[in-house]
Each structure stands twice: as structure tokens, then as C-alpha cells.
């Protein structure tokens, strides 16, 4: 069995002994028929067990979980120590009306200047923002019904392209027209529900949005789990007047990082149609916004909120580590408005947030970070630079230098211990919790209807024992301790969002899927702390690589530190906005020219 490793208690770890090691997952890259054959082997009794156990050993799961003594007690859900109040913020009432929270968020933004927003004197690309739509509706430049027709035409064109780019897996043009007509009438009467009234929103296919089915991009989930009402976060947006265009494509069951989906078709990256959008939120990313991996690959903004900050009722993937609901947008100010609408914990999570009321940064006058003291940005240089292309680390470094120059930020060198242990704990936690949700349907015969890469993942997850899961939760407590110690020295941890830009889509992967753990490792390298520890994190575009593919900078905050992240992200966005490029695939729904 080999020598057993014994970890010292986390608080006794000597950081001077920590050595960074580049790690990659050892597994074959498979597509098409080869992937199908491999899955058949994995699902064959005895032989499959031998192959999976070999893969576990090769990737150090046995060494890190079974052959290691971990002194910490398990942490089955994120637990946080009390945090210092954030500076320069405005409190919002989580139990109040979502439209009231959105109004507070609106007052936190700089004044809206139609002249500067509607006249592009720099010739740089700029997405239309929520306030632009609201101004267009108020000024009768366009109506929500007209925009709806533009959207319907765009979707029909996109879905008819060769190769197809399926953004939505559930779409009803008549339902969309009905919502838009009601919104148009509200504007005609001069009483829109909020600044979000008439804003077109796509809902990821694992979040309930009645009357659309929730399939999580499978072909079968709606058969066993009918949708009877909106998810809580969707209902909050609906009260603000948001128009729901349908259910957005995604990686099946959220168990992948590329967005590949043989069931409904693979969404194409708007900046390069031969490349992935990233996953699991592939459809939302291509439609201008998503969580961190796809938002980085598609050049938009994505926020993952603190664990417990948003009520997740109505999500098909509701295990604690699997899916943390966060808003999506093409800009930080839009992100703030959507975040304000959806925030508010479930009753079960209110105890988690008992010492933290939600708040928003006050950006109404200026966003001078120096006013709140020098912001300390923690950077683990060896980890920061461990990327597929130096274009990524260089662009992120450029953004940090601008923050130092223009906002007086301080770069603090940090060490994050046990990164391989964190990755292992993440895989075991997310795998075990996903399996707990999916197993009943798998046992009922739906396994063969799942894609090959999903089945390959489940074969690995089934090999994790109860002891493995408990060991992973012991590691979670250690990793939490390490991060809380780091946050005593810094305000934010900075990394690239992903270790590579958008990967190419192999033609052989379109019909039968793809399994490429090396690519997944690069895409997930920097996002694990947010998932495993439930820390808030935001991705902001900072430029492009030599091939014109977007690069994102990730900001990881203290527990419940969303306001500080939004403030810093706004500063990054302002510093980098001139570099923004128009995507190859872009549709102007306002069509003002």
C-alpha cells in the first residue's frame, strides 16, 4: 500500500515548505466512436472497475484520500467565520420586493447620459446595456414588441445556420410575443415595473421557468420532473418585468466544462464559431453572459455568489457544491441590477447569512478605489502563470498593473497550499453530490439516454466510496482555513479566470461528445475555490489572445463580499473597455442604425 501520509493540522502548516507543482489529469482524450467504446468498457462489470480504479490511482485519488491521514473534522457545507463589514456600500433588504432592491441598485450607479451612450465617438464596440433598453422604450425609439420580433428573427437565423448554433433548447415565439405585448402596454401607460421591465433574459435549462420544461439539456429529465412553477430566482426577475425568451442550452446535467451537447447541438463561441463557449452554461454565455468559465471564454461578465446568498429552489442541480446560482450580464452595471433582483437566501440558508446583510457598492459619484484605502490584491504568481498560453497571464498582469497605477491597489504575494488536494476534494464532492441527484433516474433506466461523457463521469463518480467523500470534506475544512488565513492579509485573490482560451470543437465530438480531462483541468484550474468553498467570484474581460479569443480576470472575494467584488470589477471594466471587440456573431436587437 506504500507509506501513509500524515498531514499536520492546517494551522500548523509551514508555508515556506509549500512547493507549487503543475498538475494535469491523466486520462485519454476521446471523441466519437472511441468515446462510446470506452464508456462501454467502463460500464462492464469487473473490467470497468479495474479501469476506473487505475485512473483513480494515476490521478492520486487513492494517495490523497485513502492513504492520507487528515486531522480536520469534515465540513459538509461551507462554514464561514464572522466578516468585517464592507466599505462604501448600501444595504438592501433581502426580504423586500425585488423591484425595490433593483431601484436601490439603480441609484448606486453613475448617472445615465443618453448622449454618450448613444453616440459612439471612439468606434470601440459596446454591448447595449439595460439602461439603454429602458431609455429606448421610454423615448419610444423602439418597443419591447419590436425588439421581440428582432429577437425571433435572430434566433431563427442562428438555428438555421450550418453548422447550427443552438442557443435555446426551449423556445416559444408566441409566448415571447405575449410577454413583450404586456410589457409594451405598461410602457405606453407610463408604469413599467422596474428598470428590468422589457429586458430579455435567457434561463439556463437546469433552472425552472414556467411554462418551459427543465431538461438540463438532456432528452429525458422533463419526463420525470415536470415544471409547475418558476424557480425562486426566476419569479423575482418576473416581478421586475423581465421577458423570458426560453431555456438556454448547456452541457448535459451541468457535468462538463466545454458546453458540448450531442442532444441539442453544441453552442458556438460568438467570437470564433469553431470553438467552444465553455460550460456548463454554454447558451447563456453565447447570448452575452454566464458564470465564470463560459463568461471568460465569450468575453462577458459572470458572477458566482457566496454559498447561501441566493435561493436555489427550482434548480434541477441543487446539490451544494454542484451549482451556485449567480447572475449573468454583458457589463458589471447590468450584473448589479440582476443580482439585486435575485438575491435573498432560502429559509434553510438564513442561518448561514445571519451575520451578513446583502449590500451593493455605491458607484453613483465615482469609483475611486483609493477612497476606501489601498486595496490589497493577493496573487500566487506560480499558480497565476500556470496557463496554456502566456497571452492569458500577460493580459491579466496588464490589468493588475493598471489597477496599481490608477487606483493605488497593492499586489501582495501569497501562497495557497494544497491546490491538488483542493482539486481532488472538488471532484469527489461535486461527483458524489451529482450522483446522489441522478442515481434514482439512472437506476430507472435513463442511463443509456445520457451522453457518453456524462456516463463516463458517472462511472468515475460511482467509484468514490463514502470514506472518500468524508475525506474530501475534511480537505474542504483545511482548504477553507488556508483561504481564511489569506484573507487576513489581502482583500481579494486575483487569478486568470481560465487556464486557456476557448478550445476548438473537434468535428468528431459533435455527434457523440467528447471527454478531455486535460482541457477540463485548464478550464477549471482557477475556479475551484469558488465552487468548493462557496466563495464569491467574478470574471471580467481584460483583452484577447493572439487569435482574438477573449481572456477573463477572476476576482475571488471574502465570504459575502459581493459588493467589494462588483466595485473592483467595475474599475477593471472601465480600465479595459477600449479593448472590447465586436463578436463575429452579433445581433443588434435595438437596431437603431
Coordinates of C-alpha atoms in Angstrom, one line a residue:
X1 CA 0.0 0.0 0.0
X2 CA 3.0 2.3 0.5
X3 CA 3.9 4.7 3.2
X4 CA 0.9 6.5 4.7
X5 CA 1.0 10.3 4.6
X6 CA 0.0 12.2 7.7
X7 CA -1.0 15.9 7.4
X8 CA -0.2 18.3 10.2
X9 CA -3.2 20.4 11.4
X10 CA -3.8 23.2 8.9
X11 CA -3.0 25.9 11.4
X12 CA 0.5 24.4 11.9
X13 CA 1.4 24.2 8.2
X14 CA 4.7 26.0 7.4
X15 CA 4.0 27.9 4.2
X16 CA 7.7 28.2 3.5
X17 CA 7.7 24.4 2.8
X18 CA 5.0 24.7 0.1
X19 CA 6.2 24.0 -3.4
X20 CA 4.0 24.7 -6.4
X21 CA 3.6 21.7 -8.7
X22 CA 2.0 21.8 -12.1
X23 CA -0.6 19.0 -12.3
X24 CA -2.7 17.6 -15.2
X25 CA -5.3 14.8 -15.1
X26 CA -4.2 11.6 -16.7
X27 CA -7.0 10.3 -18.9
X28 CA -7.4 9.6 -22.6
X29 CA -8.8 12.3 -24.9
X30 CA -11.7 10.6 -26.7
X31 CA -14.4 11.6 -29.1
X32 CA -16.9 9.8 -31.4
X33 CA -16.9 6.0 -31.6
X34 CA -13.7 5.7 -29.4
X35 CA -15.5 7.5 -26.6
X36 CA -18.6 5.3 -27.0
X37 CA -16.4 2.1 -26.8
X38 CA -14.5 3.4 -23.8
X39 CA -17.8 4.1 -22.0
X40 CA -19.0 0.5 -22.8
X41 CA -15.8 -0.7 -21.1
X42 CA -16.3 1.5 -18.0
X43 CA -19.9 0.1 -17.7
X44 CA -18.8 -3.5 -18.0
X45 CA -18.7 -5.2 -14.5
X46 CA -15.2 -6.1 -13.2
X47 CA -13.3 -4.7 -16.3
X48 CA -14.8 -1.3 -15.8
X49 CA -14.0 -1.3 -12.1
X50 CA -10.3 -2.2 -12.9
X51 CA -10.1 0.7 -15.4
X52 CA -11.7 3.3 -13.1
X53 CA -9.5 2.2 -10.1
X54 CA -6.4 2.5 -12.3
X55 CA -7.5 6.0 -13.3
X56 CA -8.1 6.9 -9.6
X57 CA -4.6 5.8 -8.7
X58 CA -3.0 7.5 -11.6
X59 CA -4.6 10.8 -10.7
X60 CA -3.6 10.5 -7.0
X61 CA -7.2 10.0 -5.6
X62 CA -6.0 6.9 -3.7
X63 CA -2.9 8.7 -2.3
X64 CA -4.7 11.9 -1.3
X65 CA -7.9 10.3 0.1
X66 CA -7.3 6.8 1.2
X67 CA -3.6 6.8 2.1
X68 CA -3.6 10.2 3.9
X69 CA -4.5 11.0 7.5
X70 CA -6.4 14.3 7.6
X71 CA -6.7 15.6 11.1
X72 CA -9.6 18.1 10.4
X73 CA -13.2 17.3 11.0
X74 CA -15.5 17.1 7.9
X75 CA -17.1 20.3 6.6
X76 CA -20.1 19.2 4.5
X77 CA -21.2 22.7 3.6
X78 CA -19.3 25.9 3.7
X79 CA -18.9 27.5 7.1
X80 CA -17.5 31.0 7.5
X81 CA -16.2 33.0 10.4
X82 CA -17.6 36.5 11.0
X83 CA -16.5 39.0 8.4
X84 CA -15.8 42.7 8.7
X85 CA -18.5 45.0 7.1
X86 CA -17.7 46.2 3.6
X87 CA -16.9 49.9 3.0
X88 CA -18.8 52.3 0.8
X89 CA -21.9 50.1 0.4
X90 CA -25.6 50.5 0.5
X91 CA -27.6 47.9 2.4
X92 CA -30.6 46.2 0.7
X93 CA -33.5 44.4 2.2
X94 CA -33.3 40.7 1.3
X95 CA -36.9 40.1 2.4
X96 CA -38.3 43.1 0.5
X97 CA -39.7 43.3 -3.0
X98 CA -37.2 42.5 -5.8
X99 CA -38.3 45.6 -7.7
X100 CA -37.4 47.8 -4.7
X101 CA -34.0 46.2 -4.5
X102 CA -33.4 46.9 -8.2
X103 CA -34.4 50.5 -7.6
X104 CA -31.8 50.8 -4.9
X105 CA -29.2 49.2 -7.2
X106 CA -30.1 51.7 -9.9
X107 CA -29.4 54.6 -7.5
X108 CA -26.0 53.1 -6.8
X109 CA -25.0 53.5 -10.5
X110 CA -23.5 56.7 -12.1
X111 CA -26.0 59.0 -13.8
X112 CA -27.2 57.8 -17.2
X113 CA -26.1 60.0 -20.1
X114 CA -28.0 59.2 -23.2
X115 CA -25.8 61.4 -25.4
X116 CA -22.6 59.5 -24.5
X117 CA -24.3 56.1 -24.6
X118 CA -26.0 56.5 -28.0
X119 CA -23.1 58.3 -29.7
X120 CA -20.1 56.1 -30.3
X121 CA -17.2 58.5 -30.9
X122 CA -14.4 56.1 -30.2
X123 CA -15.6 53.4 -32.7
X124 CA -15.0 50.8 -30.0
X125 CA -17.5 48.0 -29.6
X126 CA -20.1 48.3 -26.8
X127 CA -23.0 46.0 -25.9
X128 CA -26.3 47.7 -25.3
X129 CA -27.0 47.8 -21.6
X130 CA -30.2 47.5 -19.5
X131 CA -30.4 51.3 -19.1
X132 CA -30.1 51.7 -22.9
X133 CA -33.1 49.5 -23.5
X134 CA -35.1 51.3 -20.8
X135 CA -34.3 54.7 -22.4
X136 CA -35.2 53.4 -25.9
X137 CA -38.6 52.2 -24.5
X138 CA -39.3 55.4 -22.6
X139 CA -38.3 57.6 -25.6
X140 CA -40.4 55.5 -27.9
X141 CA -37.4 54.8 -30.1
X142 CA -38.5 51.2 -30.1
X143 CA -41.0 49.0 -28.2
X144 CA -40.5 45.7 -26.4
X145 CA -42.7 44.1 -29.1
X146 CA -40.5 45.3 -31.9
X147 CA -37.4 44.0 -30.0
X148 CA -39.1 40.7 -29.6
X149 CA -39.6 40.4 -33.4
X150 CA -35.9 41.2 -33.9
X151 CA -35.0 38.5 -31.4
X152 CA -37.3 35.9 -33.0
X153 CA -35.8 36.7 -36.4
X154 CA -32.3 36.4 -35.0
X155 CA -33.0 33.0 -33.3
X156 CA -34.5 31.6 -36.5
X157 CA -31.4 32.7 -38.4
X158 CA -29.0 31.4 -35.8
X159 CA -30.7 28.0 -35.5
X160 CA -30.8 27.6 -39.3
X161 CA -27.1 28.2 -39.8
X162 CA -24.7 25.5 -40.9
X163 CA -23.3 24.3 -38.6
X164 CA -26.2 25.1 -36.3
X165 CA -25.7 27.2 -33.2
X166 CA -28.5 26.1 -30.9
X167 CA -28.7 28.8 -28.2
X168 CA -32.1 27.8 -26.9
X169 CA -33.4 24.3 -26.2
X170 CA -36.9 25.5 -25.5
X171 CA -38.4 28.5 -27.4
X172 CA -42.0 29.6 -27.9
X173 CA -42.3 32.6 -30.2
X174 CA -46.0 33.2 -29.3
X175 CA -45.2 33.1 -25.5
X176 CA -42.4 35.6 -26.1
X177 CA -44.7 37.9 -28.1
X178 CA -47.3 37.7 -25.3
X179 CA -44.8 38.8 -22.7
X180 CA -43.5 41.6 -24.9
X181 CA -47.0 42.9 -25.7
X182 CA -47.8 43.1 -21.9
X183 CA -44.6 45.0 -21.4
X184 CA -45.3 47.4 -24.3
X185 CA -48.6 48.2 -22.8
X186 CA -47.0 49.0 -19.4
X187 CA -44.6 51.5 -21.1
X188 CA -47.5 53.0 -23.1
X189 CA -49.2 53.7 -19.8
X190 CA -46.1 55.0 -18.3
X191 CA -45.8 52.5 -15.5
X192 CA -43.0 49.9 -16.1
X193 CA -42.4 47.6 -13.2
X194 CA -38.7 48.4 -12.9
X195 CA -35.6 49.2 -14.9
X196 CA -35.6 45.5 -15.8
X197 CA -39.0 45.7 -17.4
X198 CA -38.7 44.7 -21.1
X199 CA -35.2 43.2 -20.6
X200 CA -34.8 39.9 -22.5
X201 CA -33.4 37.1 -20.3
X202 CA -32.5 33.5 -21.2
X203 CA -32.7 31.0 -18.3
X204 CA -30.3 28.1 -18.1
X205 CA -32.0 24.8 -18.8
X206 CA -31.5 23.5 -15.2
X207 CA -33.5 26.3 -13.7
X208 CA -37.3 26.2 -13.8
X209 CA -39.0 28.8 -15.9
X210 CA -42.7 28.0 -16.4
X211 CA -44.2 27.1 -18.9
X212 CA -40.9 25.8 -20.4
X213 CA -39.7 22.3 -19.4
X214 CA -36.4 21.9 -17.5
X215 CA -34.4 19.2 -19.2
X216 CA -30.9 20.2 -18.0
X217 CA -30.1 19.7 -21.7
X218 CA -30.9 16.0 -21.6
X219 CA -33.6 14.3 -23.7
X220 CA -35.5 12.9 -20.8
X221 CA -35.4 14.9 -17.5
X222 CA -38.7 16.7 -18.1
X223 CA -40.4 13.2 -18.2
X224 CA -39.5 12.6 -14.5
X225 CA -39.5 16.2 -13.2
X226 CA -42.3 18.3 -14.6
X227 CA -42.1 22.1 -14.1
X228 CA -45.1 23.5 -12.2
X229 CA -43.8 27.0 -11.3
X230 CA -40.9 29.3 -11.7
X231 CA -37.7 28.9 -9.7
X232 CA -37.5 31.5 -6.9
X233 CA -34.8 33.5 -8.7
X234 CA -36.9 33.4 -11.9
X235 CA -40.0 34.6 -10.1
X236 CA -38.1 37.5 -8.7
X237 CA -37.0 38.6 -12.1
X238 CA -40.5 38.2 -13.5
X239 CA -41.8 40.5 -10.8
X240 CA -39.4 43.1 -12.2
X241 CA -40.8 42.7 -15.7
X242 CA -38.1 40.6 -17.3
X243 CA -39.1 38.9 -20.5
X244 CA -38.0 35.3 -20.7
X245 CA -37.0 34.2 -24.1
X246 CA -36.7 30.5 -23.3
X247 CA -34.4 27.9 -21.9
X248 CA -30.7 28.2 -22.8
X249 CA -28.5 25.3 -24.0
X250 CA -25.9 23.9 -21.6
X251 CA -23.6 20.9 -21.0
X252 CA -25.8 18.0 -20.2
X253 CA -26.7 18.0 -16.4
X254 CA -24.0 20.6 -15.9
X255 CA -21.4 17.9 -15.8
X256 CA -18.9 19.4 -18.2
X257 CA -16.7 22.4 -18.9
X258 CA -16.9 22.9 -22.7
X259 CA -20.7 23.1 -23.5
X260 CA -20.5 20.1 -25.8
X261 CA -24.0 18.7 -26.3
X262 CA -24.9 16.0 -28.8
X263 CA -28.6 16.0 -27.6
X264 CA -29.5 19.5 -28.8
X265 CA -26.3 20.6 -30.6
X266 CA -23.2 22.4 -29.4
X267 CA -23.4 26.1 -29.0
X268 CA -20.7 28.0 -30.9
X269 CA -18.5 30.7 -29.4
X270 CA -19.6 34.1 -30.7
X271 CA -16.0 35.2 -31.2
X272 CA -15.0 32.0 -33.1
X273 CA -17.7 29.6 -34.3
X274 CA -15.2 26.7 -34.5
X275 CA -14.6 26.9 -30.7
X276 CA -16.5 26.1 -27.5
X277 CA -18.3 28.6 -25.4
X278 CA -17.3 26.8 -22.2
X279 CA -19.7 25.2 -19.8
X280 CA -21.8 24.3 -18.3
X281 CA -23.7 27.5 -19.2
X282 CA -22.9 27.4 -22.9
X283 CA -26.2 29.0 -24.2
X284 CA -26.3 31.9 -21.7
X285 CA -22.6 32.7 -22.5
X286 CA -23.1 32.9 -26.2
X287 CA -26.1 35.2 -25.5
X288 CA -23.9 37.6 -23.6
X289 CA -23.4 36.4 -20.1
X290 CA -22.9 33.5 -17.7
X291 CA -20.9 32.1 -14.8
X292 CA -17.1 32.2 -14.8
X293 CA -15.7 29.7 -17.4
X294 CA -18.1 30.5 -20.2
X295 CA -18.2 34.2 -19.4
X296 CA -14.4 34.3 -19.7
X297 CA -14.3 32.3 -23.0
X298 CA -17.0 34.5 -24.5
X299 CA -15.8 37.9 -23.3
X300 CA -18.6 38.9 -21.0
X301 CA -19.1 39.2 -17.2
X302 CA -20.1 36.4 -14.8
X303 CA -20.7 36.4 -11.1
X304 CA -20.8 33.4 -8.7
X305 CA -22.4 34.5 -5.4
X306 CA -21.5 33.3 -1.9
X307 CA -23.0 30.0 -0.9
X308 CA -26.4 30.7 0.6
X309 CA -26.8 34.2 -0.8
X310 CA -29.4 33.2 -3.5
X311 CA -32.4 30.8 -3.0
X312 CA -31.7 27.8 -5.3
X313 CA -35.2 26.3 -5.0
X314 CA -36.2 25.3 -8.5
X315 CA -32.8 24.3 -9.8
X316 CA -32.6 20.7 -11.1
X317 CA -28.9 20.6 -9.9
X318 CA -29.4 21.7 -6.3
X319 CA -26.6 19.9 -4.6
X320 CA -24.5 22.4 -2.5
X321 CA -21.3 22.1 -4.5
X322 CA -22.8 21.5 -7.9
X323 CA -24.4 24.7 -8.8
X324 CA -24.3 28.1 -7.2
X325 CA -26.8 30.4 -8.8
X326 CA -25.4 33.7 -9.9
X327 CA -26.4 36.5 -12.3
X328 CA -25.1 37.0 -15.8
X329 CA -24.7 40.1 -18.0
X330 CA -22.6 41.8 -20.6
X331 CA -21.5 44.5 -18.2
X332 CA -20.9 45.0 -14.5
X333 CA -23.7 47.5 -14.1
X334 CA -26.2 45.1 -15.6
X335 CA -24.8 42.4 -13.3
X336 CA -25.6 44.6 -10.3
X337 CA -29.2 45.2 -11.4
X338 CA -29.9 41.5 -12.0
X339 CA -28.1 40.5 -8.8
X340 CA -30.2 42.9 -6.8
X341 CA -33.3 41.3 -8.2
X342 CA -32.5 37.7 -7.4
X343 CA -30.6 37.9 -4.1
X344 CA -32.2 36.5 -1.0
X345 CA -31.4 33.2 0.7
X346 CA -33.8 30.3 1.2
X347 CA -35.2 29.9 4.7
X348 CA -32.8 27.0 5.3
X349 CA -29.8 29.2 4.5
X350 CA -30.8 32.2 6.5
X351 CA -28.7 30.9 9.5
X352 CA -25.7 30.9 7.2
X353 CA -26.2 34.6 6.5
X354 CA -27.2 35.6 10.0
X355 CA -24.2 37.9 10.3
X356 CA -24.2 39.3 6.8
X357 CA -26.9 41.5 5.2
X358 CA -26.7 41.9 1.4
X359 CA -25.3 45.2 0.1
X360 CA -24.3 46.9 -3.1
X361 CA -21.3 49.2 -3.9
X362 CA -22.2 52.9 -4.2
X363 CA -20.8 53.9 -7.6
X364 CA -23.2 56.9 -8.0
X365 CA -20.5 59.6 -7.8
X366 CA -17.2 57.9 -8.6
X367 CA -15.5 54.5 -8.4
X368 CA -12.2 55.7 -6.9
X369 CA -10.9 52.6 -5.0
X370 CA -8.3 54.8 -3.2
X371 CA -11.1 56.4 -1.2
X372 CA -11.6 53.1 0.7
X373 CA -7.9 52.6 1.5
X374 CA -5.3 50.7 -0.6
X375 CA -7.0 47.5 -1.9
X376 CA -4.7 44.5 -1.3
X377 CA -4.8 42.0 -4.2
X378 CA -3.4 38.6 -3.4
X379 CA -1.5 36.9 -6.2
X380 CA 0.1 33.4 -6.1
X381 CA 2.5 34.1 -9.0
X382 CA 3.5 30.5 -9.8
X383 CA -0.2 29.5 -10.0
X384 CA -1.2 32.7 -11.8
X385 CA 1.3 31.9 -14.6
X386 CA 0.5 28.2 -14.9
X387 CA -1.6 28.7 -18.1
X388 CA -1.8 27.2 -21.5
X389 CA -0.6 30.4 -23.2
X390 CA 1.3 33.3 -21.8
X391 CA -1.1 35.6 -23.6
X392 CA -3.5 34.9 -20.7
X393 CA -1.2 35.7 -17.8
X394 CA 0.2 38.7 -19.6
X395 CA -3.2 40.3 -20.2
X396 CA -4.3 39.7 -16.7
X397 CA -1.0 41.1 -15.4
X398 CA -1.6 44.2 -17.5
X399 CA -5.0 44.7 -15.9
X400 CA -3.4 44.4 -12.4
X401 CA -0.8 47.0 -13.3
X402 CA -3.5 49.4 -14.4
X403 CA -5.2 48.9 -11.0
X404 CA -2.0 49.6 -9.2
X405 CA -1.3 52.7 -11.4
X406 CA -4.8 54.2 -11.5
X407 CA -6.3 53.1 -8.2
X408 CA -3.4 52.6 -5.9
X409 CA -4.0 48.9 -5.4
X410 CA -1.3 46.8 -3.8
X411 CA -0.2 43.4 -5.2
X412 CA 0.6 41.1 -2.3
X413 CA 2.4 37.8 -3.0
X414 CA 0.5 34.9 -1.4
X415 CA 0.9 31.1 -1.2
X416 CA -2.2 28.9 -1.5
X417 CA -1.3 25.4 -0.1
X418 CA -2.6 22.1 -1.2
X419 CA -4.1 23.0 -4.5
X420 CA -4.0 19.4 -5.7
X421 CA -5.9 18.4 -2.6
X422 CA -8.5 21.1 -3.3
X423 CA -8.9 19.8 -6.9
X424 CA -9.4 16.3 -5.6
X425 CA -11.9 17.3 -2.9
X426 CA -13.8 19.3 -5.6
X427 CA -14.1 16.3 -7.9
X428 CA -15.2 13.9 -5.2
X429 CA -17.7 16.4 -3.7
X430 CA -19.3 17.5 -6.9
X431 CA -19.2 14.0 -8.3
X432 CA -20.8 12.4 -5.2
X433 CA -23.4 15.1 -4.9
X434 CA -24.3 14.9 -8.6
X435 CA -24.6 11.2 -8.3
X436 CA -26.9 11.4 -5.4
X437 CA -29.3 13.5 -7.5
X438 CA -29.0 11.5 -10.7
X439 CA -28.8 7.9 -9.3
X440 CA -32.6 7.3 -9.0
X441 CA -33.1 8.2 -12.6
X442 CA -30.1 6.2 -13.7
X443 CA -31.5 3.1 -11.8
X444 CA -34.9 3.6 -13.6
X445 CA -33.3 3.1 -16.9
X446 CA -32.4 6.6 -18.1
X447 CA -28.6 5.9 -18.1
X448 CA -28.5 4.9 -21.8
X449 CA -30.2 8.2 -22.7
X450 CA -27.3 10.2 -21.2
X451 CA -24.4 11.4 -23.4
X452 CA -21.2 9.4 -23.4
X453 CA -19.2 12.0 -21.5
X454 CA -21.9 12.1 -18.8
X455 CA -21.8 8.3 -18.5
X456 CA -18.0 8.4 -18.3
X457 CA -18.1 10.9 -15.5
X458 CA -20.8 8.9 -13.6
X459 CA -18.6 5.7 -13.9
X460 CA -15.9 7.6 -12.1
X461 CA -18.2 9.1 -9.5
X462 CA -19.6 5.7 -8.7
X463 CA -16.1 4.6 -7.7
X464 CA -15.9 7.1 -4.9
X465 CA -16.6 5.5 -1.5
X466 CA -18.3 7.0 1.5
X467 CA -14.8 7.2 3.1
X468 CA -13.6 9.1 0.0
X469 CA -16.4 11.6 0.4
X470 CA -15.8 12.2 4.1
X471 CA -12.0 12.6 3.4
X472 CA -12.9 15.2 0.8
X473 CA -15.0 17.1 3.3
X474 CA -12.0 17.0 5.8
X475 CA -9.9 18.6 3.0
X476 CA -12.7 21.2 2.5
X477 CA -12.2 22.4 6.0
X478 CA -8.4 22.5 5.6
X479 CA -8.7 24.5 2.3
X480 CA -11.2 26.8 4.0
X481 CA -8.7 27.5 6.8
X482 CA -6.0 28.3 4.3
X483 CA -8.2 30.8 2.4
X484 CA -9.5 32.5 5.6
X485 CA -5.9 33.0 6.7
X486 CA -5.0 34.5 3.3
X487 CA -8.0 36.9 3.6
X488 CA -6.4 38.3 6.8
X489 CA -3.6 39.6 4.6
X490 CA -5.5 40.6 1.4
X491 CA -8.9 41.8 0.3
X492 CA -9.2 39.9 -2.9
X493 CA -7.4 37.0 -4.6
X494 CA -6.7 37.5 -8.3
X495 CA -6.2 34.9 -11.0
X496 CA -6.9 34.4 -14.6
X497 CA -10.4 33.0 -14.9
X498 CA -9.4 30.1 -17.0
X499 CA -6.0 28.5 -17.8
X500 CA -6.8 28.5 -21.5
X501 CA -8.9 30.4 -24.0
X502 CA -11.8 28.8 -25.9
X503 CA -10.7 25.3 -27.1
X504 CA -11.5 24.1 -30.6
X505 CA -14.5 21.9 -31.2
X506 CA -13.4 18.6 -32.8
X507 CA -15.8 17.7 -35.7
X508 CA -15.8 14.1 -34.3
X509 CA -17.2 15.4 -31.0
X510 CA -20.4 16.9 -32.4
X511 CA -22.4 13.7 -32.8
X512 CA -21.2 11.6 -29.9
X513 CA -19.5 14.0 -27.5
X514 CA -16.0 14.5 -26.1
X515 CA -14.0 13.6 -23.0
X516 CA -10.9 15.7 -22.5
X517 CA -9.9 16.0 -18.8
X518 CA -6.7 17.8 -19.8
X519 CA -8.8 20.7 -21.2
X520 CA -11.2 20.5 -18.3
X521 CA -8.2 20.8 -16.0
X522 CA -7.1 24.0 -17.7
X523 CA -10.6 25.5 -17.8
X524 CA -11.3 24.7 -14.1
X525 CA -7.8 25.4 -12.7
X526 CA -8.7 28.7 -11.0
X527 CA -12.4 28.4 -10.2
X528 CA -12.3 25.5 -7.7
X529 CA -12.2 27.7 -4.5
X530 CA -15.4 29.4 -5.5
X531 CA -17.2 26.0 -6.0
X532 CA -15.8 24.0 -3.1
X533 CA -15.7 26.8 -0.6
X534 CA -18.7 28.8 -1.8
X535 CA -16.7 32.0 -2.1
X536 CA -18.0 34.8 -4.3
X537 CA -16.1 35.3 -7.5
X538 CA -16.5 37.4 -10.6
X539 CA -14.9 37.2 -14.1
X540 CA -14.2 40.4 -16.1
X541 CA -13.0 40.6 -19.7
X542 CA -9.5 42.1 -19.9
X543 CA -8.4 41.5 -23.5
X544 CA -7.8 38.9 -26.1
X545 CA -5.1 36.4 -27.1
X546 CA -3.2 36.5 -30.4
X547 CA -6.0 34.6 -32.1
X548 CA -8.6 37.2 -31.0
X549 CA -10.1 35.0 -28.2
X550 CA -11.4 36.6 -25.0
X551 CA -9.4 36.5 -21.7
X552 CA -11.0 37.0 -18.3
X553 CA -9.6 38.1 -15.0
X554 CA -11.1 36.4 -11.9
X555 CA -11.6 38.2 -8.6
X556 CA -12.2 35.9 -5.6
X557 CA -13.6 37.6 -2.5
X558 CA -14.2 37.0 1.2
X559 CA -17.5 35.3 2.1
X560 CA -20.4 37.6 1.4
X561 CA -18.1 40.1 -0.3
X562 CA -20.1 40.6 -3.5
X563 CA -20.2 44.4 -3.1
X564 CA -16.4 44.7 -3.0
X565 CA -16.0 42.4 -6.0
X566 CA -18.6 44.4 -8.0
X567 CA -16.8 47.7 -7.2
X568 CA -13.4 46.2 -8.2
X569 CA -14.8 44.6 -11.3
X570 CA -16.3 47.9 -12.3
X571 CA -12.9 49.5 -12.1
X572 CA -11.3 46.8 -14.2
X573 CA -14.1 47.1 -16.8
X574 CA -13.5 50.8 -17.0
X575 CA -9.8 50.4 -17.5
X576 CA -10.1 47.7 -20.2
X577 CA -13.3 48.7 -22.1
X578 CA -11.5 50.2 -25.0
X579 CA -10.1 46.8 -26.0
X580 CA -13.5 45.2 -26.4
X581 CA -14.2 43.8 -29.8
X582 CA -17.4 43.1 -31.6
X583 CA -18.1 39.3 -31.7
X584 CA -18.1 37.6 -35.1
X585 CA -21.7 36.6 -34.3
X586 CA -23.6 39.6 -33.0
X587 CA -27.2 40.7 -33.4
X588 CA -28.3 44.3 -32.6
X589 CA -31.8 43.9 -31.2
X590 CA -32.4 47.6 -30.8
X591 CA -31.4 48.2 -34.5
X592 CA -31.0 51.9 -34.1
X593 CA -28.7 52.4 -37.1

